[in-house]
Coordinates of C-alpha atoms and ligand atoms in Angstrom, one line a residue:
M6 CA -34.5 -40.6 81.3
R7 CA -32.2 -42.5 83.5
R8 CA -33.3 -45.8 82.0
S9 CA -32.8 -44.6 78.5
A10 CA -29.4 -43.0 79.3
A11 CA -28.3 -46.4 80.8
L12 CA -29.5 -48.2 77.7
M13 CA -27.7 -45.8 75.5
A14 CA -24.5 -46.1 77.5
Q15 CA -24.8 -49.9 77.4
A16 CA -25.3 -49.8 73.6
Q17 CA -22.3 -47.7 73.1
R18 CA -20.2 -50.0 75.3
L19 CA -21.3 -53.0 73.4
T20 CA -20.7 -51.5 70.0
V21 CA -17.5 -49.7 71.1
T22 CA -18.9 -46.5 69.7
G23 CA -18.8 -43.2 71.5
S24 CA -20.9 -40.2 70.6
V25 CA -19.7 -36.6 70.1
W26 CA -21.2 -33.2 69.9
W27 CA -19.1 -30.2 68.9
R28 CA -19.7 -26.5 68.3
P29 CA -16.5 -24.9 67.0
A30 CA -17.7 -21.3 67.4
T31 CA -18.1 -21.6 71.2
N32 CA -15.5 -24.4 71.6
D33 CA -18.2 -26.5 73.2
I34 CA -17.4 -30.2 73.0
Y35 CA -19.3 -33.1 74.5
W36 CA -17.9 -36.7 74.6
S37 CA -19.9 -39.7 75.9
D38 CA -18.0 -42.0 78.3
E39 CA -17.4 -44.5 75.6
A40 CA -15.8 -41.8 73.4
Y41 CA -13.3 -41.2 76.1
R42 CA -12.6 -45.0 76.4
V43 CA -12.2 -45.3 72.6
A44 CA -9.7 -42.4 72.6
G45 CA -7.9 -43.7 75.7
Q46 CA -8.6 -40.5 77.6
D47 CA -9.7 -40.2 81.3
V48 CA -13.4 -39.8 81.5
G49 CA -14.4 -36.4 82.7
I50 CA -11.5 -34.2 81.5
T51 CA -12.7 -31.3 79.4
P52 CA -12.5 -32.3 75.8
S53 CA -10.8 -30.0 73.3
V54 CA -9.8 -30.1 69.7
E55 CA -6.2 -30.6 70.8
M56 CA -7.3 -33.5 72.9
M57 CA -9.1 -34.9 69.8
L58 CA -5.9 -34.7 67.9
D59 CA -3.8 -35.8 70.8
R60 CA -3.9 -39.5 70.1
C61 CA -4.0 -39.3 66.3
H62 CA -1.2 -41.4 64.7
P63 CA 1.6 -39.0 63.5
E64 CA 1.3 -40.4 60.0
D65 CA -2.4 -39.7 59.8
L66 CA -2.2 -36.4 61.6
P67 CA -1.8 -34.0 58.6
R68 CA -4.8 -35.5 56.9
I69 CA -7.0 -35.4 60.0
Q70 CA -5.9 -31.8 60.8
K71 CA -7.0 -30.7 57.4
L72 CA -10.5 -32.4 57.8
I73 CA -10.9 -30.8 61.3
S74 CA -10.0 -27.4 60.0
N75 CA -12.4 -27.7 57.0
A76 CA -15.1 -28.7 59.5
M77 CA -14.4 -25.7 61.7
N78 CA -14.1 -23.1 59.0
R79 CA -16.5 -24.4 56.3
G80 CA -18.8 -26.7 58.2
E81 CA -17.8 -29.7 56.1
N82 CA -18.9 -33.1 57.3
V83 CA -16.3 -35.6 58.4
D84 CA -16.3 -39.3 57.6
V85 CA -12.9 -40.8 58.0
E86 CA -11.0 -43.9 59.2
H87 CA -7.6 -43.3 60.9
R88 CA -5.2 -44.7 63.5
L89 CA -4.7 -43.7 67.1
L90 CA -1.4 -44.2 68.8
M91 CA -2.0 -45.1 72.4
T92 CA 0.3 -44.2 75.2
D93 CA 1.4 -47.8 75.5
G94 CA 2.4 -47.8 71.9
A95 CA -0.6 -49.9 70.7
V96 CA -2.3 -48.8 67.5
K97 CA -6.1 -48.5 67.3
Y98 CA -8.2 -47.9 64.3
V99 CA -11.2 -45.6 64.6
H100 CA -14.0 -44.5 62.3
V101 CA -15.1 -40.9 62.9
V102 CA -18.3 -39.4 61.6
L103 CA -19.2 -35.8 62.2
Q104 CA -22.3 -34.4 60.7
N105 CA -23.1 -30.6 60.6
I106 CA -26.7 -30.1 61.9
G107 CA -26.4 -26.3 62.4
N108 CA -28.4 -24.0 60.2
N109 CA -25.9 -21.1 60.1
P110 CA -22.9 -21.8 57.8
A111 CA -20.8 -19.5 59.9
D112 CA -21.7 -21.4 63.1
P113 CA -21.6 -25.2 62.3
E114 CA -22.7 -27.6 64.9
F115 CA -21.6 -31.2 64.7
I116 CA -23.1 -34.4 66.0
G117 CA -21.3 -37.6 65.5
A118 CA -19.7 -40.8 66.6
V119 CA -16.3 -42.4 67.0
A120 CA -16.2 -46.2 66.7
D121 CA -13.3 -48.5 67.5
I122 CA -12.9 -50.6 64.4
T123 CA -9.5 -52.2 65.3
E124 CA -10.8 -55.7 65.3
R125 CA -12.5 -55.4 62.0
K126 CA -9.3 -53.8 60.5
L127 CA -7.0 -56.5 61.9
G128 CA -9.4 -59.1 60.6
E129 CA -9.4 -57.5 57.2
E130 CA -5.7 -57.3 57.1
Q131 CA -5.3 -60.9 58.2
L132 CA -7.8 -61.8 55.4
R133 CA -5.8 -59.8 52.9
R134 CA -2.6 -61.4 54.0
S135 CA -3.9 -64.9 53.8
D136 CA -5.4 -64.1 50.5
V137 CA -2.1 -63.0 49.1
L138 CA -0.3 -66.0 50.7
L139 CA -2.9 -68.3 49.2
R140 CA -2.6 -66.7 45.8
E141 CA 1.2 -66.8 45.9
G142 CA 1.2 -70.4 47.2
Q143 CA -1.1 -71.4 44.3
R144 CA 1.1 -69.7 41.8
I145 CA 4.4 -71.2 43.1
S146 CA 3.0 -74.7 43.5
Q147 CA 1.0 -74.4 40.3
T148 CA -2.1 -75.5 42.2
G149 CA -5.5 -74.0 41.7
T150 CA -8.6 -74.5 43.8
F151 CA -12.2 -75.0 42.9
S152 CA -15.6 -75.4 44.5
W153 CA -18.4 -77.2 42.8
K154 CA -21.9 -77.1 44.2
V155 CA -23.2 -80.4 43.1
E156 CA -26.9 -79.7 43.0
T157 CA -26.7 -76.5 41.0
D158 CA -23.4 -77.2 39.1
E159 CA -22.2 -73.8 40.2
I160 CA -18.4 -73.9 39.8
T161 CA -15.9 -71.4 41.1
F162 CA -12.2 -71.5 40.0
S163 CA -9.4 -69.7 41.7
E164 CA -7.3 -67.3 39.6
E165 CA -4.5 -69.9 39.3
L166 CA -6.9 -72.6 38.2
N167 CA -8.2 -70.3 35.5
R168 CA -4.6 -69.9 34.4
I169 CA -4.0 -73.7 34.4
F170 CA -7.1 -74.2 32.2
G171 CA -6.2 -71.2 30.0
F172 CA -9.4 -69.3 31.0
E173 CA -9.3 -65.6 31.3
S174 CA -9.5 -64.6 34.9
G175 CA -12.9 -64.0 36.4
R176 CA -14.8 -65.9 33.8
V177 CA -17.8 -67.9 34.7
V178 CA -16.8 -71.6 34.5
D179 CA -19.2 -74.4 33.6
F180 CA -18.8 -78.0 32.6
D181 CA -19.0 -77.2 28.9
A182 CA -16.0 -74.9 29.2
I183 CA -14.1 -77.5 31.2
G184 CA -15.1 -80.3 28.8
Q185 CA -13.6 -78.3 26.0
R186 CA -10.2 -78.2 27.7
V187 CA -10.0 -81.8 28.9
Y188 CA -8.1 -84.1 26.5
E189 CA -10.6 -86.1 24.5
E190 CA -9.4 -89.5 25.6
D191 CA -9.7 -88.5 29.3
L192 CA -13.3 -87.3 29.0
P193 CA -14.8 -90.7 30.0
L194 CA -12.6 -90.8 33.1
L195 CA -13.7 -87.3 34.1
A196 CA -17.4 -88.4 33.5
I197 CA -16.9 -91.4 35.8
K198 CA -15.2 -89.3 38.5
M199 CA -18.0 -86.7 38.4
A200 CA -20.7 -89.4 38.5
D201 CA -18.9 -90.8 41.6
V202 CA -19.1 -87.4 43.3
R203 CA -22.8 -86.9 42.4
Q204 CA -23.5 -90.3 44.0
G205 CA -21.7 -89.1 47.1
G206 CA -18.9 -91.7 46.5
D207 CA -15.3 -91.4 47.4
N208 CA -13.4 -88.2 47.6
P209 CA -11.9 -87.7 44.1
D210 CA -8.2 -88.2 43.5
Y211 CA -7.1 -88.8 39.9
E212 CA -5.0 -87.5 37.1
I213 CA -6.3 -86.3 33.7
R214 CA -4.8 -84.5 30.8
L215 CA -5.9 -81.0 29.5
F216 CA -5.4 -79.6 26.1
V217 CA -4.6 -75.9 26.5
D218 CA -3.1 -73.7 23.8
G219 CA -2.0 -76.6 21.7
Q220 CA -0.2 -78.3 24.6
I221 CA -1.0 -81.2 26.7
K222 CA -1.0 -80.6 30.4
H223 CA -1.1 -83.3 33.1
V224 CA -3.1 -82.3 36.2
R225 CA -3.8 -84.0 39.4
V226 CA -7.3 -83.4 40.9
V227 CA -7.9 -84.0 44.6
G228 CA -11.2 -83.1 46.3
R229 CA -13.3 -83.4 49.4
I230 CA -17.0 -83.9 49.4
I231 CA -18.8 -81.7 52.0
R232 CA -22.4 -82.2 53.0
H233 CA -24.0 -79.0 54.2
L234 CA -26.6 -78.7 56.9
D235 CA -29.3 -78.1 54.3
G236 CA -28.6 -81.4 52.7
T237 CA -26.7 -80.0 49.6
M238 CA -23.3 -81.3 48.6
E239 CA -20.3 -79.4 47.6
C240 CA -17.0 -80.7 46.3
I241 CA -14.0 -78.5 47.2
G242 CA -10.6 -79.4 45.8
A243 CA -7.3 -78.6 44.3
V244 CA -5.9 -79.1 40.9
Q245 CA -2.1 -79.3 40.5
D246 CA -0.3 -78.9 37.2
V247 CA 2.1 -81.9 37.3
S248 CA 3.1 -81.7 33.6
A249 CA 6.8 -81.0 34.4
Q250 CA 6.9 -84.1 36.6
R251 CA 5.2 -86.3 34.0
I252 CA 7.3 -85.1 31.1
A253 CA 10.4 -85.8 33.2
E254 CA 9.1 -89.3 34.0
L255 CA 8.1 -90.0 30.4
G256 CA 11.6 -89.0 29.3
R257 CA 13.1 -91.3 31.9
D258 CA 10.9 -94.2 30.9
K259 CA 11.7 -93.6 27.3
L260 CA 15.4 -93.6 28.1
R261 CA 15.0 -96.7 30.2
S262 CA 13.1 -98.6 27.5
E263 CA 15.6 -97.5 24.9
L264 CA 18.4 -98.7 27.0
S265 CA 16.8 -102.1 27.7
Q266 CA 16.0 -102.4 24.0
L267 CA 19.6 -101.6 23.2
A268 CA 20.7 -104.2 25.7
R269 CA 18.4 -106.8 24.2
V270 CA 19.5 -106.0 20.7
T271 CA 23.2 -106.2 21.6
S272 CA 22.8 -109.5 23.4
L273 CA 20.7 -110.7 20.5
S274 CA 23.2 -109.7 17.9
T275 CA 26.0 -111.4 19.9
M276 CA 23.9 -114.4 20.2
A277 CA 23.0 -114.4 16.5
A278 CA 26.7 -114.0 15.5
S279 CA 27.7 -117.0 17.7
I280 CA 24.8 -119.1 16.4
A281 CA 25.8 -118.2 12.8
H282 CA 29.5 -119.0 13.5
E283 CA 28.9 -122.3 15.3
V284 CA 26.2 -123.6 13.0
N285 CA 27.7 -122.5 9.7
Q286 CA 30.4 -125.2 9.8
P287 CA 28.2 -128.2 10.3
L288 CA 25.6 -126.7 7.8
A289 CA 28.3 -126.4 5.2
G290 CA 29.2 -130.0 5.9
I291 CA 25.6 -131.1 5.6
I292 CA 25.1 -129.4 2.3
M293 CA 28.3 -130.8 0.9
N294 CA 27.6 -134.4 2.1
A295 CA 24.0 -134.3 1.0
S296 CA 24.9 -133.2 -2.5
A297 CA 27.7 -135.8 -2.7
S298 CA 25.3 -138.6 -1.6
L299 CA 22.8 -137.3 -4.2
R300 CA 25.5 -137.4 -6.9
M301 CA 26.4 -141.0 -5.9
L302 CA 22.8 -142.1 -6.0
C303 CA 22.3 -140.6 -9.4
A304 CA 25.4 -142.2 -10.9
N305 CA 25.1 -145.1 -13.2
P306 CA 25.4 -147.5 -11.6
P307 CA 24.6 -145.8 -8.3
N308 CA 27.3 -145.9 -5.7
I309 CA 25.2 -147.1 -2.7
T310 CA 28.0 -147.7 -0.3
G311 CA 29.4 -144.2 -0.9
A312 CA 25.9 -142.7 -0.6
V313 CA 25.3 -144.5 2.7
E314 CA 28.7 -143.2 4.0
T315 CA 28.0 -139.6 3.1
A316 CA 24.5 -139.8 4.4
K317 CA 26.0 -141.0 7.8
R318 CA 28.3 -138.0 7.7
T319 CA 25.2 -135.8 7.0
I320 CA 23.6 -137.2 10.2
R321 CA 26.8 -136.6 12.2
D322 CA 26.9 -132.9 11.1
G323 CA 23.2 -132.5 11.9
N324 CA 23.9 -133.8 15.4
R325 CA 26.8 -131.4 15.7
A326 CA 24.5 -128.5 14.7
S327 CA 21.9 -129.5 17.3
D328 CA 24.7 -129.8 19.9
V329 CA 25.7 -126.3 19.1
I330 CA 22.1 -125.1 19.7
L331 CA 21.9 -127.0 22.9
R332 CA 25.2 -125.5 24.1
L333 CA 24.0 -122.1 23.3
R334 CA 20.8 -122.6 25.2
N335 CA 22.9 -123.7 28.2
L336 CA 25.0 -120.6 27.8
F337 CA 21.8 -118.6 27.9
K338 CA 20.7 -120.4 31.1
R339 CA 23.9 -119.7 32.9
G340 CA 24.6 -116.6 34.8
V341 CA 23.0 -117.1 38.3
A342 CA 25.4 -114.6 39.7
T343 CA 24.5 -113.9 43.3
V344 CA 22.7 -116.7 45.1
E345 CA 21.1 -115.8 48.4
W346 CA 18.2 -116.6 50.7
L347 CA 15.6 -114.0 49.8
D348 CA 12.1 -113.1 50.7
L349 CA 10.1 -113.0 47.4
N350 CA 7.5 -110.7 49.0
D351 CA 10.3 -108.2 49.6
A352 CA 11.6 -108.5 46.1
I353 CA 8.0 -108.0 44.7
R354 CA 7.4 -104.9 46.8
E355 CA 10.6 -103.4 45.5
L356 CA 9.5 -104.1 41.9
I357 CA 6.1 -102.6 42.4
G358 CA 7.8 -99.3 43.2
L359 CA 9.6 -99.6 39.9
A360 CA 6.5 -100.4 37.9
A361 CA 4.4 -97.6 39.5
S362 CA 4.7 -95.2 36.7
D363 CA 3.8 -97.9 34.0
L364 CA 0.8 -98.9 36.1
Q365 CA -0.3 -95.3 36.6
R366 CA 0.1 -94.5 32.9
G367 CA -2.0 -97.6 32.1
R368 CA -4.4 -96.6 34.9
I369 CA -4.1 -100.1 36.3
L370 CA -4.8 -101.1 39.8
L371 CA -2.3 -103.5 41.2
I372 CA -3.5 -105.7 44.1
E373 CA -0.9 -107.5 46.1
E374 CA -1.8 -110.6 48.1
L375 CA 1.4 -111.6 49.6
S376 CA 1.8 -114.7 51.8
D377 CA 2.4 -114.8 55.5
P378 CA 4.9 -116.5 56.4
P379 CA 7.2 -114.9 53.8
P380 CA 8.2 -117.1 50.9
F381 CA 11.9 -117.6 51.3
V382 CA 13.7 -119.1 48.4
L383 CA 17.3 -119.6 47.4
G384 CA 18.2 -117.7 44.3
D385 CA 19.4 -114.6 42.4
R386 CA 17.2 -111.7 43.5
V387 CA 17.8 -109.6 40.4
Q388 CA 17.1 -112.5 38.0
L389 CA 13.9 -113.5 39.8
Q390 CA 12.8 -109.8 39.8
Q391 CA 13.4 -109.8 36.1
V392 CA 11.0 -112.7 35.7
I393 CA 8.3 -111.1 37.8
M394 CA 8.8 -107.7 36.1
N395 CA 8.5 -109.4 32.7
L396 CA 5.2 -111.0 33.8
L397 CA 3.9 -107.6 35.1
R398 CA 4.9 -105.9 31.9
N399 CA 3.2 -108.5 29.8
S400 CA 0.0 -108.1 31.9
I401 CA 0.2 -104.3 31.5
D402 CA 0.6 -104.8 27.7
A403 CA -2.2 -107.3 27.6
M404 CA -4.7 -104.8 29.2
T405 CA -4.3 -101.9 26.9
D406 CA -7.9 -102.4 25.6
T407 CA -9.4 -103.6 28.8
A408 CA -12.4 -101.6 30.2
Q409 CA -11.3 -99.2 32.9
T410 CA -13.2 -100.9 35.7
Q411 CA -11.5 -104.2 34.9
K412 CA -7.9 -102.9 34.8
K413 CA -6.6 -104.9 37.7
I414 CA -3.5 -107.1 38.1
F415 CA -3.3 -109.5 41.1
V416 CA 0.1 -110.5 42.3
R417 CA 0.0 -113.4 44.8
T418 CA 2.6 -115.4 46.6
V419 CA 1.6 -118.7 48.1
V420 CA 3.7 -120.9 50.4
G421 CA 2.7 -124.5 49.9
L422 CA 4.2 -127.8 50.8
G423 CA 7.8 -127.7 49.8
E424 CA 7.3 -124.9 47.2
V425 CA 6.6 -121.2 46.8
R426 CA 4.3 -120.0 44.1
V427 CA 4.2 -116.5 42.5
V428 CA 1.2 -115.8 40.4
V429 CA 0.4 -112.8 38.2
E430 CA -3.2 -112.6 37.1
D431 CA -4.7 -110.1 34.7
H432 CA -7.9 -109.2 32.9
G433 CA -6.2 -108.7 29.6
V434 CA -6.6 -110.2 26.1
G435 CA -6.1 -113.7 27.5
L436 CA -4.7 -116.8 25.9
E437 CA -7.7 -118.0 23.8
G438 CA -6.5 -119.7 20.7
T439 CA -2.9 -119.6 21.8
D440 CA -0.6 -122.6 22.0
V441 CA 0.4 -122.0 25.7
E442 CA 3.7 -124.0 25.3
R443 CA 4.8 -121.9 22.4
L444 CA 4.6 -118.8 24.5
F445 CA 7.8 -119.8 26.2
D446 CA 9.7 -120.3 22.9
A447 CA 12.3 -117.7 22.0
F448 CA 11.1 -115.2 19.4
H449 CA 7.4 -116.0 19.8
T450 CA 5.6 -112.7 20.0
T451 CA 2.2 -111.2 19.1
K452 CA 3.2 -107.6 19.7
P453 CA 4.2 -105.3 16.9
H454 CA 7.4 -104.2 18.7
G455 CA 7.8 -107.4 20.8
M456 CA 11.0 -109.4 20.9
G457 CA 9.4 -112.6 22.2
I458 CA 12.3 -113.5 24.4
G459 CA 11.0 -112.3 27.8
L460 CA 9.2 -115.6 28.6
S461 CA 11.9 -117.8 27.2
V462 CA 14.5 -116.1 29.3
S463 CA 12.1 -116.3 32.2
R464 CA 11.8 -120.0 31.7
S465 CA 15.6 -120.4 31.6
I466 CA 16.0 -118.5 34.8
I467 CA 13.2 -120.4 36.6
E468 CA 14.6 -123.8 35.4
A469 CA 18.1 -122.7 36.6
H470 CA 16.5 -122.2 40.0
K471 CA 15.1 -125.7 39.9
G472 CA 11.5 -124.4 39.5
K473 CA 8.8 -124.4 36.8
I474 CA 6.9 -121.7 35.0
W475 CA 3.5 -122.0 33.4
A476 CA 0.6 -120.1 31.8
E477 CA -3.1 -120.7 31.8
P478 CA -6.2 -118.8 30.6
R479 CA -8.2 -117.1 33.4
P480 CA -11.7 -118.7 33.2
S481 CA -13.6 -115.3 32.9
G482 CA -11.0 -113.7 30.6
G483 CA -7.4 -112.7 31.0
A484 CA -4.4 -114.8 31.7
I485 CA -2.6 -116.3 34.7
F486 CA 1.2 -116.7 34.6
G487 CA 3.0 -118.2 37.5
F488 CA 6.1 -120.0 38.6
A489 CA 7.0 -122.3 41.5
L490 CA 10.3 -122.5 43.3
P491 CA 11.5 -125.0 45.9
F492 CA 10.8 -123.8 49.5
D493 CA 12.5 -124.9 52.6
K494 CA 10.7 -123.6 55.7
D495 CA 13.9 -123.8 57.8
S496 CA 15.8 -121.8 55.2
V497 CA 15.4 -118.5 57.1
D498 CA 17.8 -119.5 59.8
R499 CA 20.4 -120.8 57.4
P500 CA 23.6 -118.7 57.6
S501 CA 25.1 -119.1 54.1
P502 CA 23.6 -120.5 51.0
P503 CA 25.3 -123.4 49.2
E504 CA 26.7 -122.9 45.7
M505 CA 24.1 -123.2 43.0
K506 CA 25.1 -125.2 40.0
T507 CA 23.3 -124.6 36.7
Ligands
ADP218 P1 7.2 -110.0 24.2 O1 6.5 -109.4 25.4 O2 8.3 -109.3 23.7 O3 6.2 -110.3 23.1 P2 7.3 -112.4 25.8 O4 8.2 -113.6 25.7 O5 7.4 -111.8 27.2 O6 7.8 -111.4 24.7 O7 5.8 -112.8 25.5 C1 5.5 -113.6 24.4 C2 4.1 -113.5 24.0 O8 3.3 -114.1 25.0 C3 3.5 -112.1 23.9 O9 3.8 -111.5 22.7 C4 2.0 -112.4 24.1 O10 1.4 -112.8 22.9 C5 2.0 -113.6 25.0 N1 1.7 -113.1 26.4 C6 2.6 -112.9 27.4 N2 2.0 -112.5 28.5 C7 0.7 -112.4 28.3 C8 -0.5 -112.1 29.0 N3 -0.4 -111.7 30.3 N4 -1.7 -112.1 28.4 C9 -1.8 -112.5 27.1 N5 -0.7 -112.8 26.3 C10 0.5 -112.8 26.9

């Protein structure tokens, strides 16, 4: 008996559950020691109904009084959770069960238990709170979460993710349903990324487009691959709706390209007007003299001396026209505004930041291999950046149809003997069948909306910097464009640059 009583007491202690016996008719009440502890009463004082209600939280009291009175008067069982307010102000949660085991309805006899469930309740509340927080956080940041059990393809979407995908909440999600929402052009990318996860590759981090309710959404997917103890894999991650950001970026890019197009067109039209103005005069002279000389030759007898004279004048006018063109070209070359010692690596890093959105849109990986020591040159930072940007843009354009795995651009700087080289290498359409020299001519373009002046302006800029620019096919496909500028290894210490003449 003693042993089993000890065991029982120990079990009550461990489960924080006290036992209770109560016969209302005789006002007999028994509490186990643990029941006293749960109720925060001194062990041994004679229990009473008042004492039972003593610690009841005032807000719960009316409800509990009613249950106790129904138990006393009608023998009704009790099964209730309520709060206790302890003398030190702490709040406890208890679960009280009283079961009528008496045979006489007029004389109920209850046996039951009172369990301290504070920890469970607090845990539940915490869970509820973090659940609400998580849900609100997802809603505000437009980020949904998912879990994908790789072996079974069992997928769970959070409420917000269902909303992003335009799924009704609580639906069972599978890859068919997801595939129907992914923008068709991006399906191959999704397939590659999923195959990566299945092979236990890198944690996914990519952007794809969805097509939901007639609208395109841009989403960023970031995940972590988890290997469970039983050897199975699970990919857990977040999907953020970044449409607003992308749309703003696209708008900005469009504006930027419209502006630069406008700038090109204006400078072109000014150039065209001055070419027309300057060349028209000698042209008119050429036509006049040529027809005079024709007339003299056709006369009977032909006036040879006169014809030779006018032909000479034709040549003079021709030379004048070509002088005009030369002068215009020089005009084009001019404009090295701010000449300074600059670190080309630095200038390139700055550019890469600018080109980031173009690269991302083209899903192109840019690999920098920048020299150490830094390539210091004397020149106009903005103009040289223009040249490099033009090479980058051309490489991006050239890789539109390149296979995804090959979409890479290498940017290298190399410091050699007395010169610095910048090389941009791509895996694009390449230069096969192209007359490489012609690429640098003004107005040579193979693009439907190209202007064909990027490379010719680049050449003018590089030549003005006493350098040279070139292009060559990449042996296994693609193109290599590069330029070299004079390098002076002591230049870093030089205080102020000399004037540059162009
Ligand atoms: P645009 O880009 O307006 O056509 P550019 O002078 O910059 O003018 O380029 C001239 C032409 O050179 C392009 O139309 C293209 O045919 C060719 N080109 C330039 N860069 C590359 C490259 N990286 N790969 C293949 N072709 C290129």
